[in-house]
mmCIF file of C-alpha atoms in Angstrom:
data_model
loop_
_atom_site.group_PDB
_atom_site.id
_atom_site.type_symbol
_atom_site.label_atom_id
_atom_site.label_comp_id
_atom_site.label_asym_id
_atom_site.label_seq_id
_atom_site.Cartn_x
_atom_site.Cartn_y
_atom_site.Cartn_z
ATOM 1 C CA UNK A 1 0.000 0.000 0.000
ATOM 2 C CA UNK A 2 2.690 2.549 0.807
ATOM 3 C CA UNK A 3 4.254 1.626 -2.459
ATOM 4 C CA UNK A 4 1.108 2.566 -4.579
ATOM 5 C CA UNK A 5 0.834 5.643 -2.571
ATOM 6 C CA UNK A 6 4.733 6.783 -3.269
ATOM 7 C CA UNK A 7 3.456 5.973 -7.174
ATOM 8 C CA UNK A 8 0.464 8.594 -6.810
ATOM 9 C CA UNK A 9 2.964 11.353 -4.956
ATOM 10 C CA UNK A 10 4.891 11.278 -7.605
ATOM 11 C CA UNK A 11 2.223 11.209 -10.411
ATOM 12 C CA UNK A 12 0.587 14.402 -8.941
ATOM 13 C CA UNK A 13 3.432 16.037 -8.413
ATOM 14 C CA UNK A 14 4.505 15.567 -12.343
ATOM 15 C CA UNK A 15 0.944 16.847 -13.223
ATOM 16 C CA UNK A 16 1.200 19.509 -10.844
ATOM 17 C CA UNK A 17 4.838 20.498 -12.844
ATOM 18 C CA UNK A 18 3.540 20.325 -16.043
ATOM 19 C CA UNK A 19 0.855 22.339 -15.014
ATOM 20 C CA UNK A 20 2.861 25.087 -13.944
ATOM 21 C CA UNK A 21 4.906 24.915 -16.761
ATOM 22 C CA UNK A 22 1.852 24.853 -19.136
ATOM 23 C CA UNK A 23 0.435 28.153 -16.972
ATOM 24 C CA UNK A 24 3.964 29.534 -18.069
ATOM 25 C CA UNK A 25 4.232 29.059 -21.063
ATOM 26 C CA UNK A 26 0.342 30.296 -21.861
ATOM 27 C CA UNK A 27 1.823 33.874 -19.852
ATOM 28 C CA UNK A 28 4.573 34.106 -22.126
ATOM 29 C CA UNK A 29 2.780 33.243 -25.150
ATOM 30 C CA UNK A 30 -0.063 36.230 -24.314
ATOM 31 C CA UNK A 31 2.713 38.512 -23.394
ATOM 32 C CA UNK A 32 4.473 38.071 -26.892
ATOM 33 C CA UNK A 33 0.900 38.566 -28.551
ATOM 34 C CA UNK A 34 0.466 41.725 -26.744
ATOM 35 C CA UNK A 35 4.109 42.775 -27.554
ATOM 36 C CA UNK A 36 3.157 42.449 -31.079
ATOM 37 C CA UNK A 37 -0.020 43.521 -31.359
ATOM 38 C CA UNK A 38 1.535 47.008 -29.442
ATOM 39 C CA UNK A 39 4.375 47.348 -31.873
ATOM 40 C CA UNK A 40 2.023 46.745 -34.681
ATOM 41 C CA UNK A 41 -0.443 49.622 -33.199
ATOM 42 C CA UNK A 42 2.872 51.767 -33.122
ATOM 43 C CA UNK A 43 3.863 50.883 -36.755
ATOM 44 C CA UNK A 44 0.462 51.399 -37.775
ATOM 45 C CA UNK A 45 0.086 54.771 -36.086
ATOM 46 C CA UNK A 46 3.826 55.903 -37.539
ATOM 47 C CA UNK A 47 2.449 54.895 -41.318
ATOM 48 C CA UNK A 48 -0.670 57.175 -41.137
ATOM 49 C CA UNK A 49 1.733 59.846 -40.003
ATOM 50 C CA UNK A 50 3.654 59.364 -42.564
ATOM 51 C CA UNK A 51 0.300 58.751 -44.902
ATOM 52 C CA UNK A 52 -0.995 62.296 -43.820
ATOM 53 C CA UNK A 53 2.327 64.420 -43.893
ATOM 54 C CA UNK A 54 3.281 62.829 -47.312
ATOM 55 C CA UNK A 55 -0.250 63.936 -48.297
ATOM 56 C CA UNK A 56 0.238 67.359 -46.753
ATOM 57 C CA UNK A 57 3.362 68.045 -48.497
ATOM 58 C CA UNK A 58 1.899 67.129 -51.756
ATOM 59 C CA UNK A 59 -1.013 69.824 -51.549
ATOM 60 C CA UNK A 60 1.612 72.310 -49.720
ATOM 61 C CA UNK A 61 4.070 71.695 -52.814
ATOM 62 C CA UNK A 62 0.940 72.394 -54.984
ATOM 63 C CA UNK A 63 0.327 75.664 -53.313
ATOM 64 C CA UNK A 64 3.650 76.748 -53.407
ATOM 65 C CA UNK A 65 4.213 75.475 -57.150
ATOM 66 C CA UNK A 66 1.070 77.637 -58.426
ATOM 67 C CA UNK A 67 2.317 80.516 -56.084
ATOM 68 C CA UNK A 68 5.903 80.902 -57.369
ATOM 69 C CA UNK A 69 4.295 80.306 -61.332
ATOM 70 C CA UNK A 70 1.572 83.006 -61.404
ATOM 71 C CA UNK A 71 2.960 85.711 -59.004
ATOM 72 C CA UNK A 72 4.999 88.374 -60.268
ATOM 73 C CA UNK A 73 8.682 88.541 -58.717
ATOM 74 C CA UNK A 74 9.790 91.235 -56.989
ATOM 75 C CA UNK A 75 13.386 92.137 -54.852
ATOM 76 C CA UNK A 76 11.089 91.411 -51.183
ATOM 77 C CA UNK A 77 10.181 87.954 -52.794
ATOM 78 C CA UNK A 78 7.219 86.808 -55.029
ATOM 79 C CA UNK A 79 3.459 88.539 -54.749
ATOM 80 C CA UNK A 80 1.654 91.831 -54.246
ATOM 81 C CA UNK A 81 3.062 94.520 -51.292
ATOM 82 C CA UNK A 82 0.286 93.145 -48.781
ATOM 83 C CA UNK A 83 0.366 88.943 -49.529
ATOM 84 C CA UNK A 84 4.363 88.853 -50.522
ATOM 85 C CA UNK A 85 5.608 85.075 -50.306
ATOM 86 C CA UNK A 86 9.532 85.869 -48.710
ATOM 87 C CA UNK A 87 12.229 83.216 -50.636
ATOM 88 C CA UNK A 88 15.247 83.611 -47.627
ATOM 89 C CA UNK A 89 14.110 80.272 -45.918
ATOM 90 C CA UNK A 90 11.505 81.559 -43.593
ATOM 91 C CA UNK A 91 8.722 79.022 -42.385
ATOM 92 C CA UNK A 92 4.850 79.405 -44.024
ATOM 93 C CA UNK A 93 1.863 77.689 -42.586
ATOM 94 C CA UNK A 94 0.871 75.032 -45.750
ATOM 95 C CA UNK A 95 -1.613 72.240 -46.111
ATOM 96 C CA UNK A 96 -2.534 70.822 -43.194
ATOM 97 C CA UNK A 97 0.146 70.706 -39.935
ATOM 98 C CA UNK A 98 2.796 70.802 -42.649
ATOM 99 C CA UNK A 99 5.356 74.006 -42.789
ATOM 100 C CA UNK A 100 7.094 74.946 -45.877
ATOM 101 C CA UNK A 101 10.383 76.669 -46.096
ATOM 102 C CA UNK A 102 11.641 78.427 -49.617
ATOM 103 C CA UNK A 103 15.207 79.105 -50.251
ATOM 104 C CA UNK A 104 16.262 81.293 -52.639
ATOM 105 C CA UNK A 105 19.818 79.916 -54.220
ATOM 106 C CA UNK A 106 21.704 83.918 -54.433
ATOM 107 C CA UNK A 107 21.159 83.453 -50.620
ATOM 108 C CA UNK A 108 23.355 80.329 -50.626
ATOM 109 C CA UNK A 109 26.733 79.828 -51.671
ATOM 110 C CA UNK A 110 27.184 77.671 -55.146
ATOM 111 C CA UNK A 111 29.982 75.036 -55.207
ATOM 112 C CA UNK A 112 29.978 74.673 -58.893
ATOM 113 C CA UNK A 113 30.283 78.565 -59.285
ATOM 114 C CA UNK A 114 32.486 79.402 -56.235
ATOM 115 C CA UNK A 115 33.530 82.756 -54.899
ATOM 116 C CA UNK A 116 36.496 81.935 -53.370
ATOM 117 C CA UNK A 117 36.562 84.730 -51.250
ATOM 118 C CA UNK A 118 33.374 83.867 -49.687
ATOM 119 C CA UNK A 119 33.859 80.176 -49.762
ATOM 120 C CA UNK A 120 37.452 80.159 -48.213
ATOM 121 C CA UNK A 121 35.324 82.180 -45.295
ATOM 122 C CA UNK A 122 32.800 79.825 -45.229
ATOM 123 C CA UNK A 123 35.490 76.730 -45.189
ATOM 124 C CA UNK A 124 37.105 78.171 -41.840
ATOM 125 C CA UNK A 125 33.362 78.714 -40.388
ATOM 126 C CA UNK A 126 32.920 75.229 -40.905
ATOM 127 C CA UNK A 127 36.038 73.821 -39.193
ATOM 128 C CA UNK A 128 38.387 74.115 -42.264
ATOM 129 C CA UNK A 129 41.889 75.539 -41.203
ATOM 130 C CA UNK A 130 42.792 78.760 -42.491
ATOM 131 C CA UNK A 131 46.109 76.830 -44.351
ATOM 132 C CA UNK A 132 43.837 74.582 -45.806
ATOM 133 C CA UNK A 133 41.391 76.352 -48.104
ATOM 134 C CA UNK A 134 43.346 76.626 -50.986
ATOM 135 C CA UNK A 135 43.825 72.690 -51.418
ATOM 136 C CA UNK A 136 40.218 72.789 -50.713
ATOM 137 C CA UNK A 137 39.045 75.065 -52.927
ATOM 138 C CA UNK A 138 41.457 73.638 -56.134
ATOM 139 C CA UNK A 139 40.305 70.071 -55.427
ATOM 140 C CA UNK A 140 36.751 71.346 -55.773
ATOM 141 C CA UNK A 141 37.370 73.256 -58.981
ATOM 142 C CA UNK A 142 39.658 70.501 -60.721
ATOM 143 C CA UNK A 143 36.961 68.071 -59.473
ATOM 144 C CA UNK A 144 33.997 69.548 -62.296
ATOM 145 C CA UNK A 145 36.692 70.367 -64.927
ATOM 146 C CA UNK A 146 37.816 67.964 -67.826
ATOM 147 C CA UNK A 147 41.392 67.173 -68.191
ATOM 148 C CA UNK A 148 44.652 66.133 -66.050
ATOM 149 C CA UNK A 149 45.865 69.425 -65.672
ATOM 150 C CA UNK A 150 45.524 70.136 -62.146
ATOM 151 C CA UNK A 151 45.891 73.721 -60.165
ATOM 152 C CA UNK A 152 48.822 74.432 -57.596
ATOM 153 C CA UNK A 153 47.309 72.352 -54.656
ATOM 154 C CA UNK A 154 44.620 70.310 -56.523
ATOM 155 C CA UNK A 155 43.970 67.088 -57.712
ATOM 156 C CA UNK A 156 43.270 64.929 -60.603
ATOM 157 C CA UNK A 157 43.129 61.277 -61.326
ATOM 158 C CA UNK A 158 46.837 60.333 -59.865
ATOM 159 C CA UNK A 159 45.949 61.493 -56.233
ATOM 160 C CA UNK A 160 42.991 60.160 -56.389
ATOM 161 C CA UNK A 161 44.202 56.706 -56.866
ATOM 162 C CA UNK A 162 46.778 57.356 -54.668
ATOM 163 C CA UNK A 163 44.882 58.200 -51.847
ATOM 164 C CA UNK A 164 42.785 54.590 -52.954
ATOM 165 C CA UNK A 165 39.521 57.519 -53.825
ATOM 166 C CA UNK A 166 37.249 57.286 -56.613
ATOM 167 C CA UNK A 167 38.326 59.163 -59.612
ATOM 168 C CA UNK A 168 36.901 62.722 -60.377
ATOM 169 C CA UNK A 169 33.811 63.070 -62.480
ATOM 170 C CA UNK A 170 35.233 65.756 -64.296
ATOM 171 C CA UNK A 171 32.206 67.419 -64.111
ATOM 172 C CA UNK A 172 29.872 69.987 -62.132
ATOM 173 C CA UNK A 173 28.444 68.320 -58.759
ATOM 174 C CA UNK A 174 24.978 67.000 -58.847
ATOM 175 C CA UNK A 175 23.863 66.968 -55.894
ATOM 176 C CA UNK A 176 25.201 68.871 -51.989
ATOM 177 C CA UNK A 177 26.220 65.579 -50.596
ATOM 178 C CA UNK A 178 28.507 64.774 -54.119
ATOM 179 C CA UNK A 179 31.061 66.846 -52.005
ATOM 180 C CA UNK A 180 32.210 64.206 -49.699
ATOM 181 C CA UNK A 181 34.337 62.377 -52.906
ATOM 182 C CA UNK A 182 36.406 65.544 -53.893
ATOM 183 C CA UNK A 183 39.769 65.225 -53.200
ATOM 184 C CA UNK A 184 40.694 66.133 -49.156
ATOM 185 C CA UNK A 185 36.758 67.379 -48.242
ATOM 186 C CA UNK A 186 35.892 64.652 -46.021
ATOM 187 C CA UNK A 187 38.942 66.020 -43.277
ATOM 188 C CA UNK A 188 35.961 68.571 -42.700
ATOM 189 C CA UNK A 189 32.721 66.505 -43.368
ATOM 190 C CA UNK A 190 32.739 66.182 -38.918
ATOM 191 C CA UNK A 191 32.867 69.821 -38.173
ATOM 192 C CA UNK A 192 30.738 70.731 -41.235
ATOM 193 C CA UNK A 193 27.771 68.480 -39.927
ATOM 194 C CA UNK A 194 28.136 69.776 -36.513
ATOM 195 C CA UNK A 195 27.805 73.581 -37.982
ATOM 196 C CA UNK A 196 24.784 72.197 -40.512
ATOM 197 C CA UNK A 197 26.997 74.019 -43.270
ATOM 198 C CA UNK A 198 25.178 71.629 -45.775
ATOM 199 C CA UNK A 199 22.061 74.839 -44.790
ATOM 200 C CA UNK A 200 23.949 77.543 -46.726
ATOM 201 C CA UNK A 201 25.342 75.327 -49.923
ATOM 202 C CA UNK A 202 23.904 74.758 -53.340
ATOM 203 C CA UNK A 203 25.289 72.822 -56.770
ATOM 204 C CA UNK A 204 22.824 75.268 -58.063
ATOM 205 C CA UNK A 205 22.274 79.268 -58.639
ATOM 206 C CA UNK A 206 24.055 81.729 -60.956
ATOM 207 C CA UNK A 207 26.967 83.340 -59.280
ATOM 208 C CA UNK A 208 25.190 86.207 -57.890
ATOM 209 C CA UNK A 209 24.470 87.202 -54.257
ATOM 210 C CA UNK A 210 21.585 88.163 -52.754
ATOM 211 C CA UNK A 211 21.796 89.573 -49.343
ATOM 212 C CA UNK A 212 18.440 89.525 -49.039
ATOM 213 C CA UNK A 213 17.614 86.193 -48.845
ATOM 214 C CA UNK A 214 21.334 85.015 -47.751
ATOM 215 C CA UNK A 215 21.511 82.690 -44.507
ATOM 216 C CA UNK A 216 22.947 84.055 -41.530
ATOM 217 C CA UNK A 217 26.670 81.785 -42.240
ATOM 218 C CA UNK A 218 26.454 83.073 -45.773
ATOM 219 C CA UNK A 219 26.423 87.018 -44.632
ATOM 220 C CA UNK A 220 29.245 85.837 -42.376
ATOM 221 C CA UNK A 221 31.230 84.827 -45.311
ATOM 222 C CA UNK A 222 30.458 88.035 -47.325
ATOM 223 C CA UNK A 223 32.800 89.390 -44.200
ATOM 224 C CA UNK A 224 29.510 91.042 -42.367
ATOM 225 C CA UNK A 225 30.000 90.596 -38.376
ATOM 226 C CA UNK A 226 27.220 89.014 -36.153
ATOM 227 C CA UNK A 227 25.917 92.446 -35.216
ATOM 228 C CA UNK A 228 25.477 93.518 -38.833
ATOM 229 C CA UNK A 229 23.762 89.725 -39.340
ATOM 230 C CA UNK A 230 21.405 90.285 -36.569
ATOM 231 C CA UNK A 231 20.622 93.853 -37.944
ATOM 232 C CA UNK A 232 20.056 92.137 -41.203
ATOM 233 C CA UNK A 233 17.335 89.752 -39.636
ATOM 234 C CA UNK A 234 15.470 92.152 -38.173
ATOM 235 C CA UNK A 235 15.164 94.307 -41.028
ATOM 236 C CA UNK A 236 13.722 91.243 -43.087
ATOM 237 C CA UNK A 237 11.131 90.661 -39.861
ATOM 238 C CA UNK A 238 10.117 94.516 -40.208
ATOM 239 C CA UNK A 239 10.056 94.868 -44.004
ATOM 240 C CA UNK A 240 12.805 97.393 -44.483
ATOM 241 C CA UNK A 241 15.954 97.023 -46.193
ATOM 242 C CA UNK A 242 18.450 100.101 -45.212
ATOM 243 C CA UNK A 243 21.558 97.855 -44.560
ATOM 244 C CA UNK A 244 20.253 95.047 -47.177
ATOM 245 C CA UNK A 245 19.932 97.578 -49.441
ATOM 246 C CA UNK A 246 23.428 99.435 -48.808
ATOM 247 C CA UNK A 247 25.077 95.985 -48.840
ATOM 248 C CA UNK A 248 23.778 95.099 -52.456
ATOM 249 C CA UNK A 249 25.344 98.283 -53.581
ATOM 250 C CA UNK A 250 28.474 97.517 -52.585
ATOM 251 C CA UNK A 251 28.404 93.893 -54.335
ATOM 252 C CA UNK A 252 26.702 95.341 -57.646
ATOM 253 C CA UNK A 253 27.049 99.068 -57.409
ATOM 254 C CA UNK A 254 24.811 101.048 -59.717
ATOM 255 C CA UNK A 255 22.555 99.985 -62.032
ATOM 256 C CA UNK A 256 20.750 101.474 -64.935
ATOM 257 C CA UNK A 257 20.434 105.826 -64.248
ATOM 258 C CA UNK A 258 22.222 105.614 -61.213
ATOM 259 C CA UNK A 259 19.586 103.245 -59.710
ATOM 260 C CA UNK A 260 19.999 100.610 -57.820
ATOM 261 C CA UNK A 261 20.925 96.956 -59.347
ATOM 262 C CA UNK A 262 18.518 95.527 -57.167
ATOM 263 C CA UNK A 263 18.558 91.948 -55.656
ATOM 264 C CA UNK A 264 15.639 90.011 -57.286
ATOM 265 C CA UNK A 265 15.590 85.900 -55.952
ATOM 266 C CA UNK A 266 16.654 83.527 -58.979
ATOM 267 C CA UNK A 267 14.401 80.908 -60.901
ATOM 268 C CA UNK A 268 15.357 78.115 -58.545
ATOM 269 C CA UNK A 269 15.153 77.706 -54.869
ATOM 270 C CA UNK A 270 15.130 75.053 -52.463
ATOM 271 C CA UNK A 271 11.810 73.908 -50.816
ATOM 272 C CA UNK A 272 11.593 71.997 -48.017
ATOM 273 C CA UNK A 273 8.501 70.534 -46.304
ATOM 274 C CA UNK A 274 8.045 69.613 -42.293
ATOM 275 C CA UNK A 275 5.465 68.302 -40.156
ATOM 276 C CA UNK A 276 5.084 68.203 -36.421
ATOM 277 C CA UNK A 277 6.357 65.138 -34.532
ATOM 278 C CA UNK A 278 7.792 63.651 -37.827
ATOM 279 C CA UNK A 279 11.869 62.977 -37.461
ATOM 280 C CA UNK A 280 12.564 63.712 -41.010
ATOM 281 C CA UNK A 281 11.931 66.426 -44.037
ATOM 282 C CA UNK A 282 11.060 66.431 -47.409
ATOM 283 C CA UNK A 283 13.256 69.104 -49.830
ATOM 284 C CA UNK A 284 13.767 68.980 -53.323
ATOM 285 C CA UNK A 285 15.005 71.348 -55.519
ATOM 286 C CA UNK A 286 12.401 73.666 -57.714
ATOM 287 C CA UNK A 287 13.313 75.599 -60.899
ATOM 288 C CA UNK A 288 10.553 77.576 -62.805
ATOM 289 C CA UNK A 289 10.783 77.333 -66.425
ATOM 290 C CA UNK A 290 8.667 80.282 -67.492
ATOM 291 C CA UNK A 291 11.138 80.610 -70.688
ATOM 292 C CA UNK A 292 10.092 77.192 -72.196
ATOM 293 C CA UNK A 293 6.758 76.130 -73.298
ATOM 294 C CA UNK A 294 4.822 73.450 -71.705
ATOM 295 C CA UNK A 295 7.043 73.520 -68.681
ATOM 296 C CA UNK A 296 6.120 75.818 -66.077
ATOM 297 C CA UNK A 297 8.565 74.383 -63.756
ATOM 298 C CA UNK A 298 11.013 71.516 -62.464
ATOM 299 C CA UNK A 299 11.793 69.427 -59.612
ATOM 300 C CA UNK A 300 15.307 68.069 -59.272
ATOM 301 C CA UNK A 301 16.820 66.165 -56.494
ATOM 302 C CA UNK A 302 14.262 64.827 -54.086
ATOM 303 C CA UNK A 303 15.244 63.655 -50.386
ATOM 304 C CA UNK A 304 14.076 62.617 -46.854
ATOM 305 C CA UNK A 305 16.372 64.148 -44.479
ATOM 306 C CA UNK A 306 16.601 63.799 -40.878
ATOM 307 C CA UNK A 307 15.411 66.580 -39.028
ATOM 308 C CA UNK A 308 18.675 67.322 -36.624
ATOM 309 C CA UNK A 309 20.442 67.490 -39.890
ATOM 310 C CA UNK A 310 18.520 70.258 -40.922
ATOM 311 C CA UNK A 311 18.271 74.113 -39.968
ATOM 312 C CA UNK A 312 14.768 75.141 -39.330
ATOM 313 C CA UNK A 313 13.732 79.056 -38.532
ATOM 314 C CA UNK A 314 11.271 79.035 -35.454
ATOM 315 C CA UNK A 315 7.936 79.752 -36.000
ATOM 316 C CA UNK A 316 5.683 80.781 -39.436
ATOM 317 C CA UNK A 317 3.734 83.245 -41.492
ATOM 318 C CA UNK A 318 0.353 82.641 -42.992
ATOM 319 C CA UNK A 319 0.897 81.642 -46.655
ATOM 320 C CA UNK A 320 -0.582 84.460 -48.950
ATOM 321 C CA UNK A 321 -3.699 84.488 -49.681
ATOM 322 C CA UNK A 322 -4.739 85.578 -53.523
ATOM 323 C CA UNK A 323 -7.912 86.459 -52.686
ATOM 324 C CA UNK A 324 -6.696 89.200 -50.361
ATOM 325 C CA UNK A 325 -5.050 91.118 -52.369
ATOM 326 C CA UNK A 326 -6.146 95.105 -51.249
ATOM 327 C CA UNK A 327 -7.947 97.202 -54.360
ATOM 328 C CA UNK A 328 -4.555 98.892 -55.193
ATOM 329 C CA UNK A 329 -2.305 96.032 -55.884
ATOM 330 C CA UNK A 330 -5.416 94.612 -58.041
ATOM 331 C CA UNK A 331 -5.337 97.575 -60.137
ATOM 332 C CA UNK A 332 -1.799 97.863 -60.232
ATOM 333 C CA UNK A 333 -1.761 94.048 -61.766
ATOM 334 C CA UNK A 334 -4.690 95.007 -64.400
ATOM 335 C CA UNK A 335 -2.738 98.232 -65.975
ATOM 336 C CA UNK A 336 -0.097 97.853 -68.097
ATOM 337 C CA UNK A 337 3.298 98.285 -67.359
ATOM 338 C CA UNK A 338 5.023 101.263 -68.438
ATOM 339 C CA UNK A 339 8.724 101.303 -69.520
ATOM 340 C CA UNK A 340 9.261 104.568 -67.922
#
């Protein structure tokens, strides 16, 4: 009798293991389900973010498109005195939660048309020794042109492959980031990202300046000081354009009659689109093609960016609003325009 009873100890006490384990195995099992089923609420959540601020950006790139293409362009921007859309990177209330920032490229400074002057400035800003802009600044010009004949303290194919590099393209950049394979740039790529120099750059524009619509580290480079910068800014926040406008006469002197030159933004800018609580941007690059029939405009170069990588102006305007344009400007759209 004892032995049987040993037997059933035993017997209940497996059963009672297996239950456990069983009871343990069922806890882990619901804890994994809920695990997933909250990552997939989060994943689900982050794509109609991303849903809703890709279909944000695509109405506030609308907007801006049919702005920019049917407003006249003046030296404050593009628009009427009262409903002027400002092209120096400010932020505008567009579709939706989405902000939209528009960059004129004479505010920025063009690596495949570099002022040295400026640029050499701009190098040291960004963590480049003073001893070292010159290599810099040959690299980058022997980079975009054809041949092996290479400036003082360039480079062409043979340091290149020295150095174990990709050769040169022998051609203009295509894109901001292209920088990183010219010959000696990445020694600074550290420093530049820490100073978000990659803000005040273009591979696009013209060669001219605009002060403007210039970024605060491109007015630096011009030689300004912070005080004139900050002087700058607040002029552009109050509409007037005393030291702007004294600046631009120094860069293009006078114009036609004695008058002045005048700073009006280019044909292409750079647009980028944000959205609250999203960790990246949108930007491309927009050029309006007024001059060629059929194609009102072109967008070139189209990234996500992460948002610490990018410089963003606190707050935003109101975009402008067509419909309230005062009596004046209306009439002054419907007469004609007079040479003289």
């Amino acid at each position: 009798m004892s032995y049987c009873g040993g037997v059933r100890t035993q017997n209940s006490g497996f059963a009672l293991a297996a239950v456990l384990w069983l009871l343990a195995g069922l806890t882990i099992l619901a804890a994994m389900i809920s695990q997933s089923n909250q990552i997939l609420a989060q994943r689900q959540a982050q794509l109609k973010l991303r849903a809703d601020a890709e279909q944000d950006f695509l109405s506030g790139r609308s907007e801006a498109l049919y702005w920019l293409s049917t407003s006249r362009s003046t030296q404050d921007g593009f628009g009427w005195s009262s409903q002027l859309l400002r092209v120096d990177g400010r932020g505008y209330a567009a579709s939706g939660k989405s902000s939209i920032y528009v960059q004129d490229v004479r505010g920025l400074l063009s690596l495949n048309r570099p002022k040295r002057d400026m640029l050499a400035r701009f190098l040291v800003y960004c963590g480049a020794a003073p001893s070292q802009t010159d290599a810099l600044l040959d690299a980058l010009e022997d980079y975009a042109e054809k041949g092996e004949l290479k400036r003082l303290n360039g480079a062409k194919s043979l340091e290149y492959s020295t150095a174990g590099l990709k050769p040169p393209r022998f051609a203009p950049l295509l894109a901001e980031p292209e920088i990183w394979q010219v010959f000696g740039w990445r020694q600074i790529e550290s420093s530049w990202n820490e100073k978000q120099c990659s803000e005040s750059v273009t591979v696009a524009g013209d060669n001219r300046f605009n002060p403007g619509t210039a970024t605060q580290a491109v007015l630096l480079a011009y030689g300004m000081n912070a005080e004139q910068v900050e002087l700058i800014a607040k002029e552009r926040q109050t509409g007037e354009t005393v030291l702007i406008d004294s600046l631009q006469n120094q860069i293009q002197g006078q114009g036609f009659m004695g008058l002045t030159a005048g700073r009006f933004p280019a044909n292409r800018f750079r647009v980028t689109h944000a959205m609250p609580d999203m960790p990246w941007v949108f930007r491309y690059e927009l050029a309006l093609k007024t001059d060629i029939e059929g194609v009102p405009w072109e967008i070139s170069s189209p990234r996500r960016l992460p948002l610490a990588s990018v410089m963003m102006p606190a707050g935003r305007a109101n975009w402008p609003k067509i419909d309230q344009i005062s009596e004046t400007d209306k009439n002054a759209i419907t007469q004609p325009i007079l040479p003289f």
